[in-house]
């Protein structure tokens, strides 16, 4: 962890006649924070911030987002540059180690990851316990949580070596687990990983290959998938990352913590939005129906929301959506496909962004708006979309978990509450009620 954040001035607060002041801490960039750790002890009052819209839960050096400017940096490197010039393996190394690797370091890291891609053979039978139509995210939650039953040799989280091995195992095995979830759903045999393939090509082959013939990964598709993994790698203290941190703060083993993150990511307000966004675009169907759905999204009495639009932090265009839209065109050209749903998405974006409701609320397309169109063109069913998000986000979850566990100031997360229930009262025997 960097030197403890500097603070120069204090924030003053008057509560119930008590005047207190707390240090304002500055990071390397971004909003300052008020260190209120002594507030309850000094005043007997809590802060109140459901959804944590004004709360920094931790100090981190991994990812920085400027929501107003639409900026996303991983260890200082802009997401657009990483998407253009880097690889997912290199971004994994960067997030875990803090610097871009030299060629030899990258080769060693990629070799290490590739040697952890196989699953314990008994886990293959674990899949048989699921119905064939089980949602891949249900399988991911179950199988990743079950990994703790197989790797007792790397769950001592106080041991940096154990943390490193379990981190590598999780990053390496997620593609195998996700591919097996897909194979199980379509009744095809599982394929073992091949160590001579890249991380992403290995995943593509395990997903779409069959034992009956060789599988050649289309280079443009491999590049697009690798870029999609980069775009999903980490994203500051989002809901699933905060879930992983909270689970990890109790000392739970890393496999259990990542399973908790997968469960949280599944929600349609979070990682489940990519599946929901494509389903929405298919429901809209043709561009002439867009206006009707825009009006529904604006109607307070209608629970319908434009999936893939809006973001807690971005009040500008999500820089990942920009790259994603460009990638749609590249994949369509490479595969010679045309999907009218892309035209519907482009027109929906144009109409929404010219509408006062969306402009005033600063609702722009997010990472989930275009991703489903690409994944569908490549051949993934919509039910696999969030599993792919989980695959890519595992490195972010693992990096954030490592950062938290190795922070000497780390304590168990335990928020308080504003209690609005009944005050103390005596028990009433049933015959007197
Ligand atoms: C991800 O946090 C991360 O970093 C997440 C993520 C990551 O990489 O980890 O970026 C990935 O989860 C992206 C977001 C994917 N979710 C969706 O696309 C689902 C649709 N979007 C929303 O449900 C919503 O925008 C959220 C959940 C993303 C953000 O919700 P907030 O910040 O709590 O905002 P809000 O729900 O309070 O909305 C503010 C206003 C509301 O109107 P008012 O009550 O102020 O009148 O905007 C409206 C909302 O009704 N609104 C929408 C809308 N999103 C917000 N109206 C229509 N369509 C939408 N999509």
Tab-separated table of C-alpha atoms and ligand atoms in Angstrom:
chain	number	residue	atom	x	y	z
A	1	UNK	CA	0.000	0.000	0.000
A	2	UNK	CA	1.275	3.534	-0.819
A	3	UNK	CA	2.265	5.873	2.035
A	4	UNK	CA	-0.776	6.698	4.076
A	5	UNK	CA	-2.793	9.406	2.321
A	6	UNK	CA	-1.790	12.932	3.226
A	7	UNK	CA	-4.151	15.262	5.049
A	8	UNK	CA	-3.708	18.985	5.595
A	9	UNK	CA	-7.014	20.372	6.843
A	10	UNK	CA	-9.902	19.157	8.922
A	11	UNK	CA	-13.648	18.949	8.320
A	12	UNK	CA	-15.690	20.432	11.159
A	13	UNK	CA	-18.995	18.959	12.319
A	14	UNK	CA	-21.526	20.065	14.932
A	15	UNK	CA	-23.696	17.210	16.284
A	16	UNK	CA	-26.087	17.465	19.263
A	17	UNK	CA	-24.019	20.314	20.713
A	18	UNK	CA	-20.715	18.519	20.215
A	19	UNK	CA	-18.181	20.114	17.873
A	20	UNK	CA	-15.784	17.675	16.236
A	21	UNK	CA	-13.293	17.928	13.425
A	22	UNK	CA	-11.846	15.163	11.324
A	23	UNK	CA	-8.890	15.038	8.896
A	24	UNK	CA	-9.586	15.425	5.189
A	25	UNK	CA	-7.408	12.843	3.436
A	26	UNK	CA	-6.147	13.304	-0.123
A	27	UNK	CA	-5.436	10.491	-2.579
A	28	UNK	CA	-3.138	10.726	-5.603
A	29	UNK	CA	-6.169	11.967	-7.585
A	30	UNK	CA	-9.935	12.051	-7.278
A	31	UNK	CA	-12.226	13.146	-4.425
A	32	UNK	CA	-10.822	13.813	-0.952
A	33	UNK	CA	-12.265	11.780	1.930
A	34	UNK	CA	-13.185	12.797	5.463
A	35	UNK	CA	-11.753	10.317	7.966
A	36	UNK	CA	-14.768	9.780	10.236
A	37	UNK	CA	-13.539	6.606	11.917
A	38	UNK	CA	-13.835	8.288	15.358
A	39	UNK	CA	-17.266	9.852	14.732
A	40	UNK	CA	-19.326	7.316	16.711
A	41	UNK	CA	-16.894	7.252	19.637
A	42	UNK	CA	-16.818	11.073	19.752
A	43	UNK	CA	-20.515	11.838	19.135
A	44	UNK	CA	-22.580	8.648	19.504
A	45	UNK	CA	-23.899	9.207	15.978
A	46	UNK	CA	-23.418	7.205	12.773
A	47	UNK	CA	-23.293	8.495	9.211
A	48	UNK	CA	-26.189	7.320	7.035
A	49	UNK	CA	-25.422	6.359	3.447
A	50	UNK	CA	-27.509	3.443	2.050
A	51	UNK	CA	-25.942	2.407	-1.281
A	52	UNK	CA	-22.700	4.056	-0.166
A	53	UNK	CA	-23.143	6.914	-2.668
A	54	UNK	CA	-20.896	9.193	-0.582
A	55	UNK	CA	-18.763	6.596	1.160
A	56	UNK	CA	-15.205	5.420	0.480
A	57	UNK	CA	-15.012	1.911	1.954
A	58	UNK	CA	-11.263	1.520	1.565
A	59	UNK	CA	-8.048	2.914	0.179
A	60	UNK	CA	-7.005	1.353	-3.133
A	61	UNK	CA	-4.262	1.803	-5.743
A	62	UNK	CA	-5.767	-0.483	-8.383
A	63	UNK	CA	-8.410	1.326	-10.443
A	64	UNK	CA	-9.447	4.948	-10.708
A	65	UNK	CA	-12.724	6.153	-12.226
A	66	UNK	CA	-13.644	9.762	-12.952
A	67	UNK	CA	-17.375	9.408	-13.602
A	68	UNK	CA	-17.877	12.988	-14.802
A	69	UNK	CA	-15.085	12.770	-17.360
A	70	UNK	CA	-15.656	9.133	-18.309
A	71	UNK	CA	-12.119	8.148	-17.297
A	72	UNK	CA	-11.089	4.610	-16.245
A	73	UNK	CA	-7.472	3.851	-15.280
A	74	UNK	CA	-5.947	0.563	-14.199
A	75	UNK	CA	-2.793	1.289	-12.194
A	76	UNK	CA	-2.770	4.645	-14.045
A	77	UNK	CA	-3.147	3.270	-17.579
A	78	UNK	CA	-6.272	4.437	-19.502
A	79	UNK	CA	-8.645	1.626	-20.431
A	80	UNK	CA	-8.662	2.751	-24.086
A	81	UNK	CA	-4.883	2.287	-24.341
A	82	UNK	CA	-4.965	-1.071	-22.570
A	83	UNK	CA	-7.808	-2.263	-24.830
A	84	UNK	CA	-5.869	-1.124	-27.898
A	85	UNK	CA	-2.345	-2.273	-27.062
A	86	UNK	CA	-2.402	-4.763	-24.177
A	87	UNK	CA	-3.630	-8.326	-23.621
A	88	UNK	CA	-5.813	-9.743	-20.855
A	89	UNK	CA	-2.866	-11.702	-19.421
A	90	UNK	CA	-0.804	-8.497	-19.331
A	91	UNK	CA	-3.661	-6.584	-17.643
A	92	UNK	CA	-3.953	-9.421	-15.096
A	93	UNK	CA	-0.246	-9.054	-14.324
A	94	UNK	CA	-0.621	-5.257	-14.112
A	95	UNK	CA	-3.561	-5.423	-11.684
A	96	UNK	CA	-1.874	-8.035	-9.486
A	97	UNK	CA	1.630	-6.554	-9.471
A	98	UNK	CA	1.186	-2.818	-10.093
A	99	UNK	CA	3.438	-2.478	-13.152
A	100	UNK	CA	3.350	-3.639	-16.774
A	101	UNK	CA	5.466	-6.800	-17.088
A	102	UNK	CA	8.698	-7.115	-19.049
A	103	UNK	CA	8.497	-9.736	-21.798
A	104	UNK	CA	10.101	-12.452	-19.632
A	105	UNK	CA	7.790	-11.617	-16.707
A	106	UNK	CA	4.733	-11.835	-18.969
A	107	UNK	CA	5.846	-15.164	-20.415
A	108	UNK	CA	6.473	-16.586	-16.924
A	109	UNK	CA	3.090	-15.329	-15.669
A	110	UNK	CA	1.228	-16.715	-18.694
A	111	UNK	CA	3.038	-20.056	-18.266
A	112	UNK	CA	2.079	-20.187	-14.577
A	113	UNK	CA	-1.565	-19.397	-15.295
A	114	UNK	CA	-1.748	-21.959	-18.128
A	115	UNK	CA	-0.490	-24.684	-15.741
A	116	UNK	CA	-3.428	-24.094	-13.392
A	117	UNK	CA	-6.217	-24.307	-15.984
A	118	UNK	CA	-7.240	-27.913	-15.273
A	119	UNK	CA	-9.901	-28.688	-12.648
A	120	UNK	CA	-9.763	-31.559	-10.164
A	121	UNK	CA	-11.359	-34.450	-12.102
A	122	UNK	CA	-13.996	-34.994	-9.398
A	123	UNK	CA	-15.365	-31.502	-10.064
A	124	UNK	CA	-16.522	-32.725	-13.473
A	125	UNK	CA	-18.974	-35.024	-11.698
A	126	UNK	CA	-20.084	-32.065	-9.559
A	127	UNK	CA	-21.639	-30.596	-12.724
A	128	UNK	CA	-23.812	-33.692	-13.083
A	129	UNK	CA	-25.727	-32.626	-9.996
A	130	UNK	CA	-27.188	-29.653	-11.877
A	131	UNK	CA	-30.176	-29.768	-14.217
A	132	UNK	CA	-29.100	-29.316	-17.837
A	133	UNK	CA	-31.084	-26.073	-17.976
A	134	UNK	CA	-29.396	-24.640	-14.873
A	135	UNK	CA	-28.324	-21.017	-15.425
A	136	UNK	CA	-24.529	-20.946	-15.932
A	137	UNK	CA	-24.249	-18.384	-13.113
A	138	UNK	CA	-25.899	-20.863	-10.721
A	139	UNK	CA	-23.261	-23.399	-11.770
A	140	UNK	CA	-20.446	-20.838	-11.418
A	141	UNK	CA	-21.564	-19.945	-7.881
A	142	UNK	CA	-21.645	-23.627	-6.925
A	143	UNK	CA	-18.458	-24.819	-8.580
A	144	UNK	CA	-16.277	-21.855	-7.546
A	145	UNK	CA	-17.489	-22.139	-3.952
A	146	UNK	CA	-16.729	-25.874	-4.096
A	147	UNK	CA	-13.101	-25.189	-5.068
A	148	UNK	CA	-12.416	-24.531	-1.370
A	149	UNK	CA	-13.124	-28.240	-0.838
A	150	UNK	CA	-10.293	-29.166	-3.183
A	151	UNK	CA	-7.499	-26.738	-2.445
A	152	UNK	CA	-6.767	-26.908	1.274
A	153	UNK	CA	-3.104	-26.263	0.437
A	154	UNK	CA	-3.695	-22.624	-0.475
A	155	UNK	CA	-6.313	-21.224	1.852
A	156	UNK	CA	-4.107	-19.812	4.615
A	157	UNK	CA	-4.794	-16.192	3.712
A	158	UNK	CA	-2.080	-14.935	6.070
A	159	UNK	CA	0.517	-16.651	3.870
A	160	UNK	CA	1.434	-14.520	0.819
A	161	UNK	CA	2.425	-17.668	-1.092
A	162	UNK	CA	-0.995	-19.231	-0.440
A	163	UNK	CA	-2.663	-15.996	-1.565
A	164	UNK	CA	-0.566	-16.022	-4.751
A	165	UNK	CA	-1.318	-19.666	-5.589
A	166	UNK	CA	-5.063	-19.342	-4.950
A	167	UNK	CA	-5.115	-16.102	-6.981
A	168	UNK	CA	-3.465	-17.839	-9.935
A	169	UNK	CA	-5.739	-20.870	-9.565
A	170	UNK	CA	-8.874	-18.702	-9.639
A	171	UNK	CA	-7.783	-16.665	-12.686
A	172	UNK	CA	-6.702	-19.845	-14.499
A	173	UNK	CA	-9.704	-22.014	-13.717
A	174	UNK	CA	-12.550	-19.595	-14.412
A	175	UNK	CA	-12.400	-20.130	-18.210
A	176	UNK	CA	-12.454	-23.901	-17.685
A	177	UNK	CA	-15.381	-23.655	-15.247
A	178	UNK	CA	-17.334	-21.299	-17.531
A	179	UNK	CA	-16.686	-23.402	-20.635
A	180	UNK	CA	-17.776	-26.554	-18.772
A	181	UNK	CA	-20.974	-24.783	-17.663
A	182	UNK	CA	-21.741	-24.051	-21.307
A	183	UNK	CA	-20.858	-27.583	-22.488
A	184	UNK	CA	-23.042	-29.074	-19.764
A	185	UNK	CA	-25.993	-26.907	-20.834
A	186	UNK	CA	-25.748	-28.102	-24.449
A	187	UNK	CA	-25.046	-31.742	-23.599
A	188	UNK	CA	-21.598	-31.810	-25.199
A	189	UNK	CA	-18.504	-33.405	-23.609
A	190	UNK	CA	-16.099	-31.246	-21.641
A	191	UNK	CA	-12.799	-30.439	-23.386
A	192	UNK	CA	-9.579	-30.252	-21.389
A	193	UNK	CA	-7.491	-27.075	-21.667
A	194	UNK	CA	-4.548	-27.088	-24.101
A	195	UNK	CA	-1.441	-25.413	-22.708
A	196	UNK	CA	-0.130	-24.365	-26.094
A	197	UNK	CA	-3.064	-21.981	-26.609
A	198	UNK	CA	-3.371	-18.427	-25.282
A	199	UNK	CA	-5.628	-17.852	-22.281
A	200	UNK	CA	-8.470	-16.594	-24.469
A	201	UNK	CA	-7.990	-19.091	-27.309
A	202	UNK	CA	-7.985	-21.884	-24.720
A	203	UNK	CA	-11.338	-20.654	-23.435
A	204	UNK	CA	-12.805	-20.376	-26.936
A	205	UNK	CA	-11.728	-23.923	-27.803
A	206	UNK	CA	-13.044	-25.407	-24.530
A	207	UNK	CA	-16.353	-23.630	-25.219
A	208	UNK	CA	-16.930	-24.175	-28.926
A	209	UNK	CA	-14.588	-27.079	-29.779
A	210	UNK	CA	-15.702	-30.741	-29.929
A	211	UNK	CA	-13.603	-33.927	-29.595
A	212	UNK	CA	-14.619	-34.969	-33.110
A	213	UNK	CA	-12.436	-32.391	-34.861
A	214	UNK	CA	-9.795	-29.700	-34.360
A	215	UNK	CA	-11.038	-26.232	-33.482
A	216	UNK	CA	-9.405	-23.182	-34.999
A	217	UNK	CA	-10.012	-19.931	-33.132
A	218	UNK	CA	-10.735	-17.026	-35.506
A	219	UNK	CA	-7.913	-14.501	-34.774
A	220	UNK	CA	-10.246	-11.484	-34.914
A	221	UNK	CA	-12.690	-13.202	-32.558
A	222	UNK	CA	-9.887	-14.151	-30.155
A	223	UNK	CA	-8.680	-10.531	-30.166
A	224	UNK	CA	-12.232	-9.247	-29.559
A	225	UNK	CA	-12.830	-11.679	-26.684
A	226	UNK	CA	-9.468	-10.811	-25.138
A	227	UNK	CA	-10.374	-7.126	-25.365
A	228	UNK	CA	-13.805	-7.799	-23.800
A	229	UNK	CA	-12.029	-9.534	-20.915
A	230	UNK	CA	-9.801	-6.459	-20.501
A	231	UNK	CA	-12.856	-4.165	-20.427
A	232	UNK	CA	-14.407	-6.224	-17.607
A	233	UNK	CA	-11.263	-6.852	-15.538
A	234	UNK	CA	-11.789	-4.446	-12.649
A	235	UNK	CA	-13.908	-1.444	-11.780
A	236	UNK	CA	-13.110	0.100	-8.377
A	237	UNK	CA	-15.485	-0.684	-5.489
A	238	UNK	CA	-18.537	-1.894	-7.457
A	239	UNK	CA	-21.153	-4.068	-5.756
A	240	UNK	CA	-19.527	-7.452	-6.456
A	241	UNK	CA	-16.024	-6.239	-5.587
A	242	UNK	CA	-17.343	-4.776	-2.336
A	243	UNK	CA	-18.987	-8.151	-1.688
A	244	UNK	CA	-15.656	-9.920	-2.175
A	245	UNK	CA	-13.932	-7.442	0.140
A	246	UNK	CA	-16.591	-7.796	2.833
A	247	UNK	CA	-16.504	-11.601	2.652
A	248	UNK	CA	-12.698	-11.521	2.696
A	249	UNK	CA	-12.636	-9.189	5.706
A	250	UNK	CA	-13.925	-12.038	7.886
A	251	UNK	CA	-10.964	-14.216	6.832
A	252	UNK	CA	-13.069	-16.445	4.551
A	253	UNK	CA	-11.013	-18.393	2.017
A	254	UNK	CA	-10.528	-16.791	-1.430
A	255	UNK	CA	-12.661	-19.347	-3.268
A	256	UNK	CA	-15.640	-18.618	-1.000
A	257	UNK	CA	-15.082	-14.867	-1.428
A	258	UNK	CA	-15.048	-15.072	-5.233
A	259	UNK	CA	-18.186	-17.237	-5.144
A	260	UNK	CA	-19.836	-14.432	-3.148
A	261	UNK	CA	-18.743	-11.936	-5.790
A	262	UNK	CA	-20.217	-14.114	-8.551
A	263	UNK	CA	-23.534	-14.258	-6.700
A	264	UNK	CA	-23.653	-10.463	-6.408
A	265	UNK	CA	-22.600	-9.875	-10.013
A	266	UNK	CA	-25.557	-11.992	-11.215
A	267	UNK	CA	-28.089	-9.287	-10.364
A	268	UNK	CA	-29.657	-7.454	-13.369
A	269	UNK	CA	-28.685	-4.085	-11.869
A	270	UNK	CA	-25.025	-5.180	-12.043
A	271	UNK	CA	-23.355	-7.839	-14.181
A	272	UNK	CA	-26.676	-9.423	-15.132
A	273	UNK	CA	-27.417	-6.295	-17.187
A	274	UNK	CA	-25.573	-7.586	-20.266
A	275	UNK	CA	-27.999	-10.527	-20.538
A	276	UNK	CA	-30.947	-8.230	-19.732
A	277	UNK	CA	-29.806	-5.602	-22.258
A	278	UNK	CA	-29.755	-8.021	-25.205
A	279	UNK	CA	-33.075	-9.535	-24.125
A	280	UNK	CA	-34.459	-5.979	-24.032
A	281	UNK	CA	-33.109	-5.183	-27.511
A	282	UNK	CA	-34.710	-8.354	-28.866
A	283	UNK	CA	-37.987	-7.458	-27.136
A	284	UNK	CA	-37.875	-3.991	-28.729
A	285	UNK	CA	-37.150	-5.693	-32.046
A	286	UNK	CA	-37.416	-3.018	-34.717
A	287	UNK	CA	-36.384	0.668	-34.434
A	288	UNK	CA	-40.000	1.838	-34.802
A	289	UNK	CA	-40.733	0.382	-31.334
A	290	UNK	CA	-37.889	2.287	-29.624
A	291	UNK	CA	-39.943	5.354	-28.732
A	292	UNK	CA	-42.474	3.222	-26.839
A	293	UNK	CA	-39.722	1.685	-24.698
A	294	UNK	CA	-38.066	5.059	-24.106
A	295	UNK	CA	-41.407	6.328	-22.755
A	296	UNK	CA	-41.738	3.235	-20.557
A	297	UNK	CA	-38.224	3.824	-19.174
A	298	UNK	CA	-39.217	7.383	-18.260
A	299	UNK	CA	-42.511	6.362	-16.652
A	300	UNK	CA	-42.112	6.337	-12.845
A	301	UNK	CA	-45.000	3.882	-12.585
A	302	UNK	CA	-43.341	1.440	-14.943
A	303	UNK	CA	-40.517	-0.668	-13.433
A	304	UNK	CA	-38.972	-1.006	-16.909
A	305	UNK	CA	-35.482	0.468	-17.233
A	306	UNK	CA	-33.238	0.717	-20.271
A	307	UNK	CA	-30.841	-2.107	-19.463
A	308	UNK	CA	-27.240	-1.249	-20.276
A	309	UNK	CA	-27.962	2.427	-19.557
A	310	UNK	CA	-26.997	4.477	-16.524
A	311	UNK	CA	-24.293	4.015	-13.941
A	312	UNK	CA	-23.709	4.877	-10.292
A	313	UNK	CA	-20.366	6.488	-11.087
A	314	UNK	CA	-20.294	7.371	-14.802
A	315	UNK	CA	-22.278	10.527	-15.477
A	316	UNK	CA	-20.707	10.535	-18.904
A	317	UNK	CA	-20.191	7.907	-21.575
A	318	UNK	CA	-18.696	4.701	-20.060
A	319	UNK	CA	-15.300	4.519	-21.808
A	320	UNK	CA	-15.721	0.762	-22.012
A	321	UNK	CA	-18.921	1.161	-24.024
A	322	UNK	CA	-16.999	3.235	-26.569
A	323	UNK	CA	-14.510	0.408	-27.110
A	324	UNK	CA	-17.309	-2.162	-27.065
A	325	UNK	CA	-19.227	-0.386	-29.847
A	326	UNK	CA	-16.088	-0.302	-32.009
A	327	UNK	CA	-15.562	-4.007	-31.325
A	328	UNK	CA	-19.058	-4.843	-32.568
A	329	UNK	CA	-18.107	-3.541	-35.999
A	330	UNK	CA	-14.811	-5.451	-35.989
A	331	UNK	CA	-16.479	-8.756	-35.096
A	332	UNK	CA	-19.308	-8.249	-37.594
A	333	UNK	CA	-16.747	-7.571	-40.349
A	334	UNK	CA	-14.587	-10.543	-39.342
A	335	UNK	CA	-17.502	-12.959	-39.181
A	336	UNK	CA	-19.373	-11.382	-42.065
A	337	UNK	CA	-22.472	-11.185	-39.896
A	338	UNK	CA	-25.117	-8.528	-39.722
A	339	UNK	CA	-27.499	-8.394	-36.786
A	340	UNK	CA	-30.387	-5.925	-37.020
A	341	UNK	CA	-30.309	-5.666	-33.234
A	342	UNK	CA	-27.093	-3.604	-33.559
A	343	UNK	CA	-28.946	-1.065	-35.669
A	344	UNK	CA	-31.700	-1.006	-33.048
A	345	UNK	CA	-29.077	-0.460	-30.314
A	346	UNK	CA	-27.437	2.408	-32.219
A	347	UNK	CA	-30.787	4.098	-32.807
A	348	UNK	CA	-31.876	3.499	-29.209
A	349	UNK	CA	-28.684	5.161	-27.983
A	350	UNK	CA	-29.151	8.100	-30.352
A	351	UNK	CA	-32.800	8.649	-29.355
A	352	UNK	CA	-32.135	8.224	-25.623
A	353	UNK	CA	-29.159	10.607	-25.616
A	354	UNK	CA	-31.251	13.268	-27.345
A	355	UNK	CA	-34.030	12.934	-24.742
A	356	UNK	CA	-34.069	15.416	-21.833
A	357	UNK	CA	-34.867	12.674	-19.289
A	358	UNK	CA	-31.665	10.769	-20.071
A	359	UNK	CA	-29.599	13.908	-20.518
A	360	UNK	CA	-30.716	15.474	-17.224
A	361	UNK	CA	-30.188	12.221	-15.297
A	362	UNK	CA	-26.887	11.701	-17.157
A	363	UNK	CA	-27.836	8.213	-18.272
A	364	UNK	CA	-25.388	6.955	-20.892
A	365	UNK	CA	-24.705	3.472	-22.296
A	366	UNK	CA	-22.531	1.437	-19.947
A	367	UNK	CA	-20.266	-1.551	-20.507
A	368	UNK	CA	-23.281	-3.873	-20.737
A	369	UNK	CA	-25.131	-2.126	-23.550
A	370	UNK	CA	-23.158	-3.428	-26.532
A	371	UNK	CA	-21.335	-6.441	-25.076
A	372	UNK	CA	-24.238	-8.826	-25.613
A	373	UNK	CA	-24.426	-8.028	-29.326
A	374	UNK	CA	-20.790	-9.079	-29.773
A	375	UNK	CA	-21.087	-12.184	-27.595
A	376	UNK	CA	-24.230	-13.245	-29.434
A	377	UNK	CA	-22.511	-12.778	-32.825
A	378	UNK	CA	-19.614	-14.951	-31.606
A	379	UNK	CA	-22.076	-17.681	-30.657
A	380	UNK	CA	-22.635	-17.407	-26.891
A	381	UNK	CA	-26.206	-17.816	-25.606
A	382	UNK	CA	-27.420	-14.836	-23.539
A	383	UNK	CA	-27.343	-17.007	-20.416
A	384	UNK	CA	-23.534	-17.160	-20.732
A	385	UNK	CA	-23.003	-13.385	-20.850
A	386	UNK	CA	-22.760	-12.774	-17.100
A	387	UNK	CA	-20.605	-15.877	-16.687
A	388	UNK	CA	-18.153	-14.264	-19.122
A	389	UNK	CA	-18.284	-11.057	-17.079
A	390	UNK	CA	-17.478	-13.129	-13.952
A	391	UNK	CA	-14.624	-14.879	-15.778
A	392	UNK	CA	-13.004	-11.546	-16.636
A	393	UNK	CA	-13.766	-9.807	-13.321
A	394	UNK	CA	-12.135	-12.576	-11.303
A	395	UNK	CA	-8.729	-10.907	-11.699
A	396	UNK	CA	-10.164	-7.646	-10.344
A	397	UNK	CA	-11.847	-9.384	-7.432
A	398	UNK	CA	-8.657	-11.290	-6.644
A	399	UNK	CA	-6.468	-8.179	-6.907
A	400	UNK	CA	-8.819	-6.188	-4.661
A	401	UNK	CA	-8.969	-9.088	-2.188
A	402	UNK	CA	-5.169	-9.308	-2.078
A	403	UNK	CA	-4.894	-5.538	-1.602
A	404	UNK	CA	-7.325	-5.667	1.319
A	405	UNK	CA	-5.824	-8.736	3.034
A	406	UNK	CA	-2.298	-7.330	2.804
A	407	UNK	CA	-3.347	-3.932	4.213
A	408	UNK	CA	-2.153	-3.859	7.854
A	409	UNK	CA	-5.051	-1.536	8.711
A	410	UNK	CA	-7.583	-4.114	7.481
A	411	UNK	CA	-10.399	-4.971	9.925
A	412	UNK	CA	-13.624	-6.955	9.521
A	413	UNK	CA	-16.273	-4.923	7.730
A	414	UNK	CA	-19.276	-4.382	9.980
A	415	UNK	CA	-21.609	-1.468	9.071
A	416	UNK	CA	-24.153	-0.146	11.631
A	417	UNK	CA	-27.747	1.029	11.028
A	418	UNK	CA	-30.467	3.568	11.702
A	419	UNK	CA	-32.834	1.505	13.838
A	420	UNK	CA	-36.537	2.252	13.234
A	421	UNK	CA	-38.079	-0.863	14.788
A	422	UNK	CA	-40.043	-1.154	18.085
A	423	UNK	CA	-38.299	0.019	21.244
A	424	UNK	CA	-38.093	-2.396	24.207
A	425	UNK	CA	-41.413	-3.968	25.285
A	426	UNK	CA	-42.392	-6.944	27.487
A	427	UNK	CA	-43.418	-10.347	26.163
A	428	UNK	CA	-47.218	-10.925	26.152
A	429	UNK	CA	-48.442	-14.510	26.761
A	430	UNK	CA	-50.593	-15.789	23.885
A	431	UNK	CA	-53.758	-15.990	26.034
A	432	UNK	CA	-53.444	-12.238	26.718
A	433	UNK	CA	-52.948	-11.096	23.077
B	1	LIG	C1	-22.441	-2.551	-14.039
B	1	LIG	O1	-20.605	-0.094	-10.221
B	1	LIG	C2	-19.962	-0.536	-11.245
B	1	LIG	O2	-18.847	-0.150	-11.537
B	1	LIG	C3	-20.710	-1.601	-12.033
B	1	LIG	C4	-20.094	-2.016	-13.354
B	1	LIG	C5	-18.782	-2.752	-13.158
B	1	LIG	O3	-17.975	-2.772	-14.101
B	1	LIG	O4	-18.621	-3.397	-12.097
B	1	LIG	O5	-19.832	-0.870	-14.160
B	1	LIG	C6	-21.000	-2.951	-14.119
B	1	LIG	O6	-23.127	-3.013	-13.174
B	1	LIG	C7	-22.966	-1.530	-15.004
B	1	LIG	C8	-24.465	-1.148	-14.725
B	1	LIG	C9	-25.335	-2.242	-15.356
B	1	LIG	N1	-26.761	-2.046	-14.959
B	1	LIG	C10	-27.670	-1.669	-15.837
B	1	LIG	O7	-27.424	-1.337	-16.995
B	1	LIG	C11	-29.096	-1.701	-15.293
B	1	LIG	C12	-29.834	-0.408	-15.670
B	1	LIG	N2	-29.218	0.711	-14.930
B	1	LIG	C13	-29.766	1.028	-13.664
B	1	LIG	O8	-30.542	0.149	-12.971
B	1	LIG	C14	-28.978	2.058	-12.870
B	1	LIG	O9	-28.574	3.036	-13.754
B	1	LIG	C15	-27.785	1.570	-12.070
B	1	LIG	C16	-28.146	0.455	-11.174
B	1	LIG	C17	-26.692	1.132	-12.984
B	1	LIG	C18	-27.278	2.749	-11.237
B	1	LIG	O10	-28.267	3.040	-10.337
B	1	LIG	P1	-28.107	4.256	-9.273
B	1	LIG	O11	-26.785	4.896	-9.366
B	1	LIG	O12	-28.564	3.763	-7.946
B	1	LIG	O13	-29.102	5.308	-9.839
B	1	LIG	P2	-30.663	5.292	-9.589
B	1	LIG	O14	-31.181	3.903	-9.735
B	1	LIG	O15	-30.937	6.012	-8.322
B	1	LIG	O16	-31.161	6.145	-10.840
B	1	LIG	C19	-31.071	7.566	-10.811
B	1	LIG	C20	-32.282	8.026	-11.616
B	1	LIG	C21	-33.576	7.384	-11.149
B	1	LIG	O17	-34.610	8.279	-11.442
B	1	LIG	P3	-35.158	9.251	-10.214
B	1	LIG	O18	-35.588	8.339	-9.081
B	1	LIG	O19	-33.977	10.121	-9.824
B	1	LIG	O20	-36.291	10.023	-10.861
B	1	LIG	O21	-32.108	7.607	-12.987
B	1	LIG	C22	-33.142	6.673	-13.324
B	1	LIG	C23	-33.743	6.167	-12.042
B	1	LIG	O22	-35.102	5.823	-12.224
B	1	LIG	N3	-32.491	5.596	-14.066
B	1	LIG	C24	-32.966	5.036	-15.172
B	1	LIG	C25	-32.001	4.088	-15.555
B	1	LIG	N4	-30.997	4.091	-14.682
B	1	LIG	C26	-31.301	5.028	-13.764
B	1	LIG	N5	-34.098	5.254	-15.882
B	1	LIG	C27	-34.256	4.480	-16.983
B	1	LIG	N6	-33.376	3.544	-17.416
B	1	LIG	C28	-32.249	3.323	-16.729
B	1	LIG	N7	-31.374	2.405	-17.150
